[in-house]
Short mmCIF file of C-alpha atoms and ligand atoms in Angstrom, two decimals:
data_model
loop_
_atom_site.label_atom_id
_atom_site.label_comp_id
_atom_site.label_asym_id
_atom_site.label_seq_id
_atom_site.Cartn_x
_atom_site.Cartn_y
_atom_site.Cartn_z
CA MET A 1 45.30 168.17 35.01
CA ASP A 2 42.57 165.67 34.18
CA ARG A 3 43.79 163.35 36.87
CA ARG A 4 43.91 166.10 39.49
CA GLU A 5 40.45 167.26 38.53
CA PHE A 6 39.26 163.74 38.81
CA LEU A 7 40.67 163.34 42.30
CA ARG A 8 39.20 166.65 43.39
CA ILE A 9 35.77 165.61 42.26
CA ALA A 10 36.27 162.20 43.74
CA GLY A 11 36.97 163.80 47.13
CA ALA A 12 33.88 165.97 46.92
CA SER A 13 31.48 163.17 46.20
CA GLY A 14 32.52 160.03 48.04
CA GLY A 15 30.42 156.91 48.22
CA LEU A 16 28.21 157.09 45.19
CA ALA A 17 26.05 154.26 44.04
CA ALA A 18 26.77 152.56 40.75
CA ALA A 19 25.10 154.13 37.77
CA GLY A 20 22.15 152.16 36.47
CA THR A 21 21.21 152.05 32.83
CA THR A 22 18.55 154.71 33.19
CA GLY A 23 21.00 157.05 34.85
CA LEU A 24 23.43 156.65 32.03
CA LEU A 25 20.91 157.54 29.42
CA ALA A 26 19.54 160.49 31.37
CA ALA A 27 20.67 164.05 30.83
CA CYS A 28 23.34 165.66 32.98
CA HIS A 29 23.29 168.87 34.89
CA THR A 30 26.16 170.71 36.49
CA ASN A 31 26.80 171.54 40.11
CA GLY A 32 29.88 173.08 41.71
CA ALA A 33 31.71 169.80 42.17
CA GLY A 34 31.12 168.09 38.89
CA PHE A 35 28.48 166.83 36.54
CA VAL A 36 25.66 165.08 38.31
CA ARG A 37 23.33 162.73 36.54
CA SER A 38 19.74 162.14 37.57
CA ASP A 39 20.64 159.10 39.68
CA GLY A 40 23.09 161.19 41.68
CA SER A 41 26.24 159.74 40.17
CA VAL A 42 29.01 162.10 39.14
CA ASN A 43 31.15 161.79 36.03
CA GLY A 44 34.83 161.21 36.50
CA TRP A 45 37.37 162.81 34.22
CA LEU A 46 38.96 160.80 31.48
CA TYR A 47 41.99 158.92 32.76
CA ARG A 48 45.12 159.47 30.70
CA PRO A 49 47.58 156.69 31.39
CA THR A 50 51.23 157.58 31.91
CA THR A 51 53.33 157.01 28.80
CA ALA A 52 56.33 154.70 28.66
CA SER A 53 59.06 153.91 26.18
CA PRO A 54 59.31 150.23 25.17
CA ASN A 55 63.02 150.40 25.85
CA SER A 56 63.93 148.74 29.17
CA LEU A 57 60.32 148.78 30.26
CA THR A 58 59.08 146.66 33.13
CA LEU A 59 55.37 145.89 33.29
CA THR A 60 54.27 144.25 36.51
CA ALA A 61 50.92 142.50 36.45
CA HIS A 62 49.41 142.89 39.88
CA GLN A 63 46.19 143.43 41.72
CA ALA A 64 45.45 146.95 42.94
CA THR A 65 42.51 148.95 44.17
CA VAL A 66 41.87 151.99 42.02
CA GLU A 67 39.22 154.65 41.64
CA ILE A 68 37.01 153.76 38.69
CA ALA A 69 34.49 156.57 39.22
CA PRO A 70 34.40 159.49 41.65
CA GLY A 71 34.51 157.95 45.13
CA VAL A 72 34.12 154.43 43.77
CA HIS A 73 37.04 152.06 44.29
CA SER A 74 37.40 148.59 42.89
CA PRO A 75 40.00 145.87 42.85
CA VAL A 76 41.48 145.61 39.36
CA LEU A 77 44.35 143.81 37.69
CA THR A 78 46.80 146.23 36.12
CA TRP A 79 50.26 146.63 34.57
CA GLY A 80 50.50 150.15 35.95
CA THR A 81 48.96 152.28 38.65
CA GLY A 82 45.63 153.03 37.00
CA PRO A 83 42.66 151.03 35.77
CA ILE A 84 44.47 150.27 32.49
CA GLY A 85 48.19 149.90 31.77
CA PRO A 86 50.63 152.65 30.78
CA THR A 87 50.52 153.74 27.14
CA ILE A 88 53.62 152.51 25.36
CA GLU A 89 54.82 155.11 22.84
CA ALA A 90 57.34 154.13 20.20
CA ARG A 91 58.60 154.96 16.73
CA THR A 92 58.84 152.54 13.86
CA GLY A 93 62.26 150.89 13.87
CA GLN A 94 62.71 151.17 17.62
CA ARG A 95 63.67 148.16 19.69
CA ALA A 96 61.39 146.89 22.45
CA THR A 97 63.01 145.31 25.48
CA ILE A 98 60.26 144.62 27.94
CA THR A 99 60.17 142.57 31.13
CA MET A 100 56.73 141.34 32.10
CA ARG A 101 56.60 140.42 35.78
CA ASN A 102 53.71 138.36 37.05
CA GLU A 103 52.61 139.26 40.56
CA LEU A 104 49.15 137.83 40.13
CA THR A 105 48.05 134.61 41.79
CA GLU A 106 47.61 132.91 38.39
CA PRO A 107 49.54 132.62 35.12
CA THR A 108 49.57 135.44 32.62
CA ILE A 109 51.38 136.61 29.48
CA ALA A 110 51.35 139.88 27.53
CA HIS A 111 50.57 139.94 23.80
CA TRP A 112 51.22 143.00 21.61
CA HIS A 113 48.07 143.09 19.49
CA GLY A 114 48.72 144.22 15.93
CA LEU A 115 52.49 144.02 16.26
CA ARG A 116 54.25 141.22 14.40
CA PRO A 117 57.20 140.24 16.56
CA PRO A 118 58.98 136.88 16.36
CA GLU A 119 57.20 133.90 17.90
CA ALA A 120 59.06 134.16 21.21
CA ALA A 121 57.81 137.71 21.74
CA ASP A 122 54.24 137.21 20.57
CA GLY A 123 52.67 136.24 23.90
CA HIS A 124 51.24 132.89 22.81
CA PRO A 125 49.37 131.32 25.77
CA ARG A 126 51.86 128.45 25.95
CA LEU A 127 54.45 131.05 26.98
CA ALA A 128 52.46 132.17 30.03
CA VAL A 129 54.45 132.50 33.23
CA GLY A 130 53.30 131.58 36.71
CA SER A 131 52.98 133.72 39.77
CA GLY A 132 56.28 135.33 40.78
CA GLN A 133 57.92 134.73 37.39
CA SER A 134 58.92 137.06 34.56
CA TYR A 135 58.99 136.94 30.77
CA GLU A 136 61.53 138.87 28.69
CA TYR A 137 60.56 140.35 25.32
CA ASP A 138 63.08 141.64 22.82
CA PHE A 139 61.91 142.62 19.37
CA GLU A 140 62.04 145.27 16.70
CA ILE A 141 58.98 147.46 16.13
CA GLU A 142 58.32 147.19 12.39
CA GLU A 143 54.77 148.44 12.19
CA ARG A 144 53.55 151.65 10.61
CA ALA A 145 52.27 154.52 12.74
CA GLY A 146 49.00 153.56 14.36
CA LEU A 147 47.11 152.59 17.48
CA TYR A 148 47.99 149.12 18.68
CA TRP A 149 47.45 147.59 22.11
CA TYR A 150 48.63 144.97 24.53
CA HIS A 151 46.69 142.61 26.70
CA SER A 152 46.76 139.37 28.60
CA HIS A 153 46.66 136.20 26.51
CA ALA A 154 46.55 133.68 29.36
CA HIS A 155 45.03 130.32 28.47
CA ASN A 156 41.34 130.26 29.54
CA ARG A 157 41.90 133.44 31.57
CA THR A 158 42.09 136.14 28.93
CA ALA A 159 38.49 137.28 29.44
CA PRO A 160 38.62 137.96 33.19
CA GLN A 161 42.16 139.36 33.06
CA VAL A 162 41.47 141.83 30.24
CA TYR A 163 38.11 142.78 31.76
CA LEU A 164 39.76 143.56 35.10
CA GLY A 165 42.42 145.78 33.52
CA LEU A 166 45.26 143.82 31.91
CA ALA A 167 45.15 145.93 28.76
CA GLY A 168 46.96 149.04 27.57
CA LEU A 169 47.63 151.10 24.46
CA PHE A 170 50.70 150.83 22.23
CA ILE A 171 51.07 153.89 20.01
CA ILE A 172 53.51 153.83 17.12
CA ARG A 173 54.57 156.95 15.24
CA ASP A 174 56.59 157.38 12.06
CA ASP A 175 57.85 160.01 9.63
CA ALA A 176 54.98 159.56 7.16
CA GLU A 177 52.53 160.39 9.92
CA ASP A 178 54.59 163.37 11.16
CA ALA A 179 54.49 164.87 7.66
CA LEU A 180 50.69 165.13 7.86
CA SER A 181 50.71 167.49 10.89
CA LEU A 182 47.70 165.82 12.45
CA PRO A 183 46.35 167.27 15.71
CA ASN A 184 48.66 166.18 18.54
CA ASP A 185 49.51 166.69 22.21
CA ARG A 186 46.36 167.85 24.00
CA ARG A 187 44.44 167.53 20.75
CA GLU A 188 45.08 163.82 20.46
CA LEU A 189 43.06 161.40 22.58
CA SER A 190 43.23 157.62 22.64
CA LEU A 191 40.24 155.84 24.09
CA VAL A 192 39.86 152.26 25.31
CA LEU A 193 36.15 151.40 25.03
CA GLN A 194 34.73 148.70 27.32
CA ASP A 195 31.51 147.75 29.03
CA LYS A 196 31.57 146.49 32.60
CA ARG A 197 29.27 145.58 35.44
CA GLN A 198 29.46 146.86 39.00
CA ASP A 199 28.00 145.45 42.20
CA SER A 200 26.01 147.61 44.61
CA SER A 201 29.21 149.00 46.15
CA GLY A 202 30.57 149.85 42.71
CA LYS A 203 33.17 147.08 42.47
CA LEU A 204 33.67 145.45 39.10
CA VAL A 205 32.07 142.07 38.69
CA TYR A 206 32.80 139.47 36.09
CA ASP A 207 30.21 136.74 36.42
CA PRO A 208 29.00 135.42 33.09
CA PHE A 209 26.64 132.48 33.46
CA GLY A 210 25.44 129.84 30.97
CA PRO A 211 23.94 131.77 28.05
CA GLN A 212 26.39 134.67 28.49
CA LEU A 213 29.22 132.26 27.94
CA MET A 214 27.63 131.47 24.59
CA GLU A 215 27.05 135.04 23.44
CA GLY A 216 29.97 136.56 25.38
CA PHE A 217 29.76 138.82 28.42
CA LEU A 218 27.68 141.92 27.66
CA ALA A 219 27.63 144.35 30.57
CA ASP A 220 25.52 147.46 31.16
CA THR A 221 27.90 150.29 32.00
CA PRO A 222 30.34 152.10 29.70
CA PHE A 223 33.97 152.47 30.73
CA VAL A 224 36.55 154.49 28.83
CA ASN A 225 40.22 154.12 29.78
CA GLY A 226 39.00 152.18 32.80
CA ILE A 227 36.80 154.99 34.15
CA ARG A 228 33.01 154.83 34.24
CA PHE A 229 31.36 157.09 31.63
CA PRO A 230 33.99 159.83 31.90
CA ARG A 231 34.09 163.32 30.53
CA VAL A 232 36.91 165.26 28.95
CA GLU A 233 37.39 168.96 28.27
CA VAL A 234 38.12 169.98 24.69
CA ASP A 235 38.86 173.19 22.82
CA SER A 236 36.57 174.22 19.98
CA ALA A 237 39.03 172.78 17.48
CA LEU A 238 39.93 169.77 15.39
CA TYR A 239 40.91 166.67 17.39
CA ARG A 240 42.48 163.35 16.58
CA ILE A 241 40.53 160.73 18.50
CA ARG A 242 41.52 157.10 18.36
CA VAL A 243 39.29 154.37 19.66
CA LEU A 244 39.93 150.74 20.52
CA SER A 245 37.25 148.24 21.43
CA ALA A 246 38.66 146.23 24.33
CA SER A 247 35.29 144.88 25.40
CA ASN A 248 34.70 141.22 26.11
CA ALA A 249 31.91 140.83 23.57
CA ARG A 250 30.31 144.18 22.80
CA ILE A 251 30.47 145.70 19.34
CA PHE A 252 30.49 149.49 19.35
CA ARG A 253 28.80 151.49 16.61
CA VAL A 254 30.82 154.62 17.32
CA GLY A 255 29.19 157.96 16.53
CA LEU A 256 28.56 161.42 17.98
CA SER A 257 25.40 162.62 19.75
CA ASN A 258 25.24 165.86 17.73
CA GLY A 259 25.25 164.00 14.42
CA SER A 260 28.64 165.44 13.39
CA PRO A 261 30.53 163.22 11.00
CA LEU A 262 33.63 161.31 11.92
CA VAL A 263 36.57 161.56 9.57
CA LEU A 264 38.23 158.18 9.45
CA ILE A 265 41.97 158.40 8.80
CA GLY A 266 43.23 155.03 9.99
CA VAL A 267 42.36 151.53 11.10
CA ASP A 268 44.07 148.62 12.89
CA GLY A 269 47.32 148.65 10.94
CA GLY A 270 47.77 152.38 10.46
CA LEU A 271 46.72 155.27 8.25
CA LEU A 272 44.50 155.00 5.18
CA ASP A 273 45.38 156.45 1.79
CA ILE A 274 42.50 158.94 1.86
CA PRO A 275 40.18 160.06 4.68
CA ALA A 276 36.55 158.93 4.69
CA GLN A 277 33.70 160.93 6.17
CA LEU A 278 31.24 158.70 8.04
CA ARG A 279 28.26 158.91 10.42
CA HIS A 280 29.39 155.90 12.38
CA ILE A 281 31.99 153.18 12.50
CA ASP A 282 31.47 149.65 13.80
CA ILE A 283 34.27 148.15 15.84
CA GLY A 284 34.35 144.71 17.40
CA THR A 285 36.76 143.62 20.11
CA GLY A 286 40.34 144.25 19.05
CA GLU A 287 39.54 146.66 16.20
CA ARG A 288 40.69 150.30 16.19
CA ALA A 289 39.63 153.45 14.38
CA ASP A 290 41.70 156.61 14.00
CA LEU A 291 39.39 159.60 13.67
CA LEU A 292 39.37 163.35 13.22
CA VAL A 293 36.54 165.05 15.08
CA ASP A 294 35.84 168.73 14.59
CA PHE A 295 34.57 170.71 17.57
CA SER A 296 35.24 174.05 15.81
CA GLY A 297 32.57 176.68 16.19
CA LEU A 298 30.92 175.03 19.19
CA PRO A 299 30.35 177.48 22.05
CA ALA A 300 31.95 176.84 25.45
CA GLY A 301 29.73 174.61 27.56
CA THR A 302 28.57 172.46 24.65
CA ILE A 303 28.45 168.77 25.48
CA VAL A 304 28.92 166.23 22.71
CA ARG A 305 28.65 162.55 23.60
CA LEU A 306 30.64 159.78 22.05
CA GLN A 307 28.10 157.01 21.69
CA SER A 308 27.64 153.50 20.64
CA GLN A 309 24.55 153.80 18.49
CA GLU A 310 21.82 151.23 18.12
CA PHE A 311 22.28 148.64 15.40
CA PRO A 312 20.40 145.53 14.33
CA SER A 313 21.83 142.59 16.16
CA PRO A 314 20.71 139.05 15.47
CA THR A 315 20.76 138.00 19.12
CA ARG A 316 18.82 141.05 20.29
CA ALA A 317 16.10 140.35 17.74
CA MET A 318 15.95 136.71 18.79
CA GLY A 319 15.71 137.66 22.46
CA MET A 320 12.73 139.91 21.76
CA MET A 321 10.99 137.22 19.74
CA MET A 322 11.44 134.83 22.60
CA GLY A 323 9.70 137.30 24.91
CA GLY A 324 12.87 138.52 26.55
CA GLY A 325 11.93 142.18 26.08
CA ARG A 326 15.10 144.26 26.15
CA GLN A 327 17.08 141.24 27.20
CA GLY A 328 19.15 139.65 24.50
CA MET A 329 19.16 135.97 23.81
CA GLY A 330 22.04 135.55 26.25
CA GLY A 331 20.19 137.30 29.06
CA ALA A 332 22.47 140.33 28.80
CA ALA A 333 21.51 143.37 30.86
CA LEU A 334 22.07 145.54 27.81
CA PRO A 335 21.83 143.44 24.66
CA GLN A 336 24.25 143.61 21.75
CA GLY A 337 23.27 146.51 19.48
CA SER A 338 21.74 148.67 22.22
CA GLN A 339 22.47 152.37 22.34
CA MET A 340 25.05 153.32 24.97
CA ASP A 341 26.64 156.68 25.79
CA LEU A 342 30.38 156.21 26.24
CA LEU A 343 32.01 159.52 27.05
CA GLU A 344 31.24 163.24 27.14
CA PHE A 345 33.29 165.91 25.46
CA ILE A 346 32.69 169.31 27.00
CA VAL A 347 33.86 172.32 25.06
CA SER A 348 35.67 174.37 27.69
CA ARG A 349 37.69 176.81 25.61
CA GLU A 350 36.75 178.63 22.44
CA VAL A 351 39.62 179.01 20.04
CA ARG A 352 39.77 180.38 16.54
CA GLU A 353 42.01 178.53 14.17
CA SER A 354 41.63 176.74 10.94
CA ARG A 355 43.26 173.41 10.51
CA GLN A 356 42.67 171.56 7.29
CA ILE A 357 41.88 167.91 7.10
CA PRO A 358 44.51 166.42 4.76
CA LYS A 359 43.12 165.35 1.38
CA THR A 360 45.46 162.42 1.12
CA LEU A 361 47.20 160.44 3.84
CA VAL A 362 49.70 157.65 3.25
CA PRO A 363 49.94 155.54 0.06
CA LEU A 364 48.62 152.00 0.48
CA VAL A 365 49.90 148.93 -1.28
CA ARG A 366 46.95 146.80 -2.38
CA LEU A 367 47.34 143.05 -2.28
CA ASP A 368 45.84 141.39 -5.31
CA ARG A 369 43.98 138.09 -5.22
CA ALA A 370 46.05 136.98 -8.20
CA GLU A 371 49.14 136.93 -5.94
CA ALA A 372 47.61 134.35 -3.62
CA SER A 373 48.97 130.83 -3.90
CA ARG A 374 46.15 129.23 -1.97
CA GLU A 375 42.84 129.74 -0.23
CA ARG A 376 41.92 128.24 3.15
CA VAL A 377 38.50 128.12 4.76
CA PHE A 378 37.87 128.55 8.49
CA ARG A 379 34.40 127.87 9.86
CA PHE A 380 33.50 129.40 13.21
CA ASN A 381 30.74 127.73 15.17
CA SER A 382 29.18 128.02 18.62
CA MET A 383 27.09 125.06 19.72
CA MET A 384 26.30 123.14 22.88
CA MET A 385 28.46 125.41 25.05
CA SER A 386 31.50 125.08 22.83
CA HIS A 387 33.13 127.48 20.40
CA THR A 388 35.13 125.94 17.60
CA VAL A 389 37.19 126.67 14.49
CA ASN A 390 36.70 124.01 11.81
CA SER A 391 34.93 121.88 14.43
CA ARG A 392 37.93 121.84 16.75
CA SER A 393 38.52 123.41 20.10
CA PHE A 394 41.90 125.05 20.84
CA ASP A 395 44.81 122.81 21.74
CA MET A 396 47.89 124.79 22.74
CA SER A 397 50.38 122.47 21.15
CA ARG A 398 48.47 121.10 18.14
CA VAL A 399 49.47 122.56 14.77
CA ASP A 400 46.28 123.21 12.82
CA GLU A 401 47.66 124.79 9.65
CA ARG A 402 51.07 125.04 8.01
CA VAL A 403 51.81 128.04 5.85
CA PRO A 404 54.97 128.37 3.74
CA PHE A 405 57.08 131.35 4.77
CA GLY A 406 56.66 134.19 2.31
CA ALA A 407 53.37 132.92 0.86
CA THR A 408 50.44 135.17 0.05
CA GLU A 409 47.13 133.49 0.84
CA VAL A 410 43.41 134.19 0.91
CA TRP A 411 41.72 133.09 4.13
CA ARG A 412 37.96 132.78 4.13
CA PHE A 413 36.19 133.14 7.48
CA VAL A 414 32.72 131.59 7.58
CA ASN A 415 30.33 132.22 10.46
CA ASP A 416 28.03 129.23 10.99
CA SER A 417 26.79 130.44 14.38
CA PRO A 418 24.15 132.86 15.67
CA PHE A 419 26.78 135.24 17.15
CA PRO A 420 29.10 137.81 15.58
CA HIS A 421 32.81 136.87 15.70
CA PRO A 422 35.64 139.43 15.51
CA ILE A 423 38.33 137.29 13.86
CA HIS A 424 41.94 138.17 14.61
CA MET A 425 45.21 136.97 13.10
CA HIS A 426 48.58 137.20 14.76
CA ALA A 427 51.82 137.57 12.75
CA VAL A 428 50.29 139.39 9.76
CA HIS A 429 48.23 142.36 8.72
CA PHE A 430 45.58 141.59 6.12
CA GLN A 431 43.27 143.34 3.70
CA VAL A 432 39.58 142.53 3.48
CA LEU A 433 38.65 141.43 -0.04
CA THR A 434 34.96 140.47 0.11
CA ARG A 435 32.03 139.95 2.42
CA THR A 436 29.15 137.82 1.18
CA GLY A 437 25.96 136.97 3.07
CA GLY A 438 24.76 138.97 6.08
CA ARG A 439 25.69 142.63 5.72
CA GLY A 440 27.05 141.83 2.27
CA GLU A 441 29.64 144.58 1.81
CA VAL A 442 33.13 145.66 2.83
CA PHE A 443 32.75 148.85 4.84
CA ALA A 444 34.80 152.04 4.60
CA TRP A 445 36.32 151.26 8.02
CA GLU A 446 37.57 147.93 6.71
CA ARG A 447 39.84 149.39 4.04
CA GLY A 448 43.54 149.56 4.70
CA TRP A 449 45.59 147.20 6.85
CA LYS A 450 43.63 145.20 9.39
CA ASP A 451 44.36 142.53 11.97
CA THR A 452 40.80 141.90 13.13
CA VAL A 453 37.57 141.72 11.13
CA LEU A 454 33.95 141.31 12.22
CA VAL A 455 32.12 138.34 10.75
CA PHE A 456 28.38 138.39 11.47
CA PRO A 457 26.13 135.33 11.41
CA GLY A 458 25.71 134.00 7.90
CA GLU A 459 28.66 135.98 6.57
CA GLU A 460 31.74 134.86 4.71
CA VAL A 461 34.65 137.27 4.75
CA GLU A 462 37.75 136.82 2.61
CA VAL A 463 41.03 138.40 3.66
CA ILE A 464 44.41 138.37 1.97
CA ALA A 465 47.74 138.36 3.81
CA CYS A 466 51.41 137.81 3.14
CA PHE A 467 53.13 135.58 5.72
CA ASP A 468 56.56 137.12 5.37
CA ARG A 469 57.59 138.43 8.79
CA HIS A 470 58.75 135.55 10.96
CA ARG A 471 58.60 131.77 11.01
CA GLY A 472 56.98 130.14 14.00
CA MET A 473 53.69 129.27 15.66
CA PHE A 474 51.02 131.95 15.74
CA LEU A 475 47.30 132.24 16.45
CA LEU A 476 44.06 132.73 14.59
CA HIS A 477 41.14 133.31 16.93
CA CYS A 478 37.85 134.94 17.68
CA HIS A 479 38.49 138.05 19.79
CA ASN A 480 35.21 137.76 21.65
CA LEU A 481 37.01 136.96 24.89
CA GLU A 482 34.56 134.36 26.14
CA HIS A 483 34.69 132.60 22.77
CA GLU A 484 38.48 132.74 22.74
CA ASP A 485 38.75 131.35 26.28
CA ALA A 486 36.30 128.59 25.38
CA GLY A 487 38.47 127.41 22.50
CA MET A 488 37.61 129.40 19.34
CA MET A 489 41.30 129.62 18.51
CA MET A 490 43.85 127.65 16.49
CA ASN A 491 47.58 127.53 15.80
CA PHE A 492 49.19 128.06 12.43
CA VAL A 493 52.85 127.58 11.80
CA ILE A 494 54.72 129.69 9.28
CA GLU A 495 57.54 127.44 8.08
CU1 C2O B 1 44.38 140.78 20.81
CU2 C2O B 1 45.48 136.96 20.15
O1 C2O B 1 44.94 138.88 20.53
CU1 CU B 2 46.85 139.86 18.56
CU1 CU B 3 33.36 134.56 18.56
#
């Protein structure tokens, strides 16, 4: 229905100019065909990718031209037919047998972010396949219910490939989640948050230059599920809304325009033990939040915006000091920490029902520092156009750390640079123990099982993980895609 609506509106409003920043921040009004903003652009409807089972699935990476806003077409790279890949839906314990075909003109490889498959199925960049080739994945899905995702992990090409569409959602469900009777079907939405830039004809452009390669590519226009600033119809009821940041560099401070609280029920590695009520949640690239949002009692016609709210960002402050005005230090059109509207919920149907938010969710095992056999320190730095971990740039075949199979360790991530780094580990889920310096606390959205954690300038973040899934070579890296492509990544071997 959303898709059909979208096409109908697209037909009625061909050839619209790209939305500028002012247009995006301006109020909307309604006409017969859709929802027109002050610059004349029309909102598209939220794209809901087709769903696919991981069993005997073929994902073909290819270039396609798709509609990314009403009447606006752009070349993209995709594993499906839309601007992002199909949503893979699985249950814990299921087997994944996936063929990834590469019909691009350059190498690529798919990585299942947050899943912990054996080395051969993890999508390490050294496993990338060339144009016309395929890669076969065969692994068991062992993760708890949660929102995971998959994306390109091609060496030096992850940033452009993910930006242009080589990303999709991977939803895992299990019995513990079923028992909670969370909102589902139409009342469950999964949102891929990104920022992109369009040229004057509306086509996506990826063109970071000098300073943007240092800070990471910060664009000016919000995209959700690959569609520019979309809108979605909701009932006046409780919804489960899951968000993923799949941006290149932007951190989203997710909140609602009407000031309603978000109820956080899960993070990267699945559900929390108890829900937390919050005004906003910060997510860096790769991080996810599982939320309950209550639209109950809102009259039909009410518009609530999902926003990224303003937050203090070191590079934005520096840019202003250096006379850059709104420009960040990296010359970004919309600096890190700027307010950005992401999506509009429009209440289209009033319903009367009362659904309770569960008081408790799923029990969590806490890892204790006393169980750790060793602590390692990783320093992340960005200097002179290079991005390093412990002063080294990524080498695909060099082994940087060796970890005994089965060990529990504390890893300390230290940010020596002026940019935030979302640090991601393959092969494990971790728990955040401490944050010192900078923001100086572990936030409510960092409880539970994580695979990515934001480390701001001047911060040290300690995480604890047990390396007990598979032996083999895995990655630790910054998930800012420009930083990752420039070498802020290293190999560890579990042996
Ligand atoms: Cu989301 Cu190494 O990746
Ligand atoms: Cu990953
Ligand atoms: Cu980084």
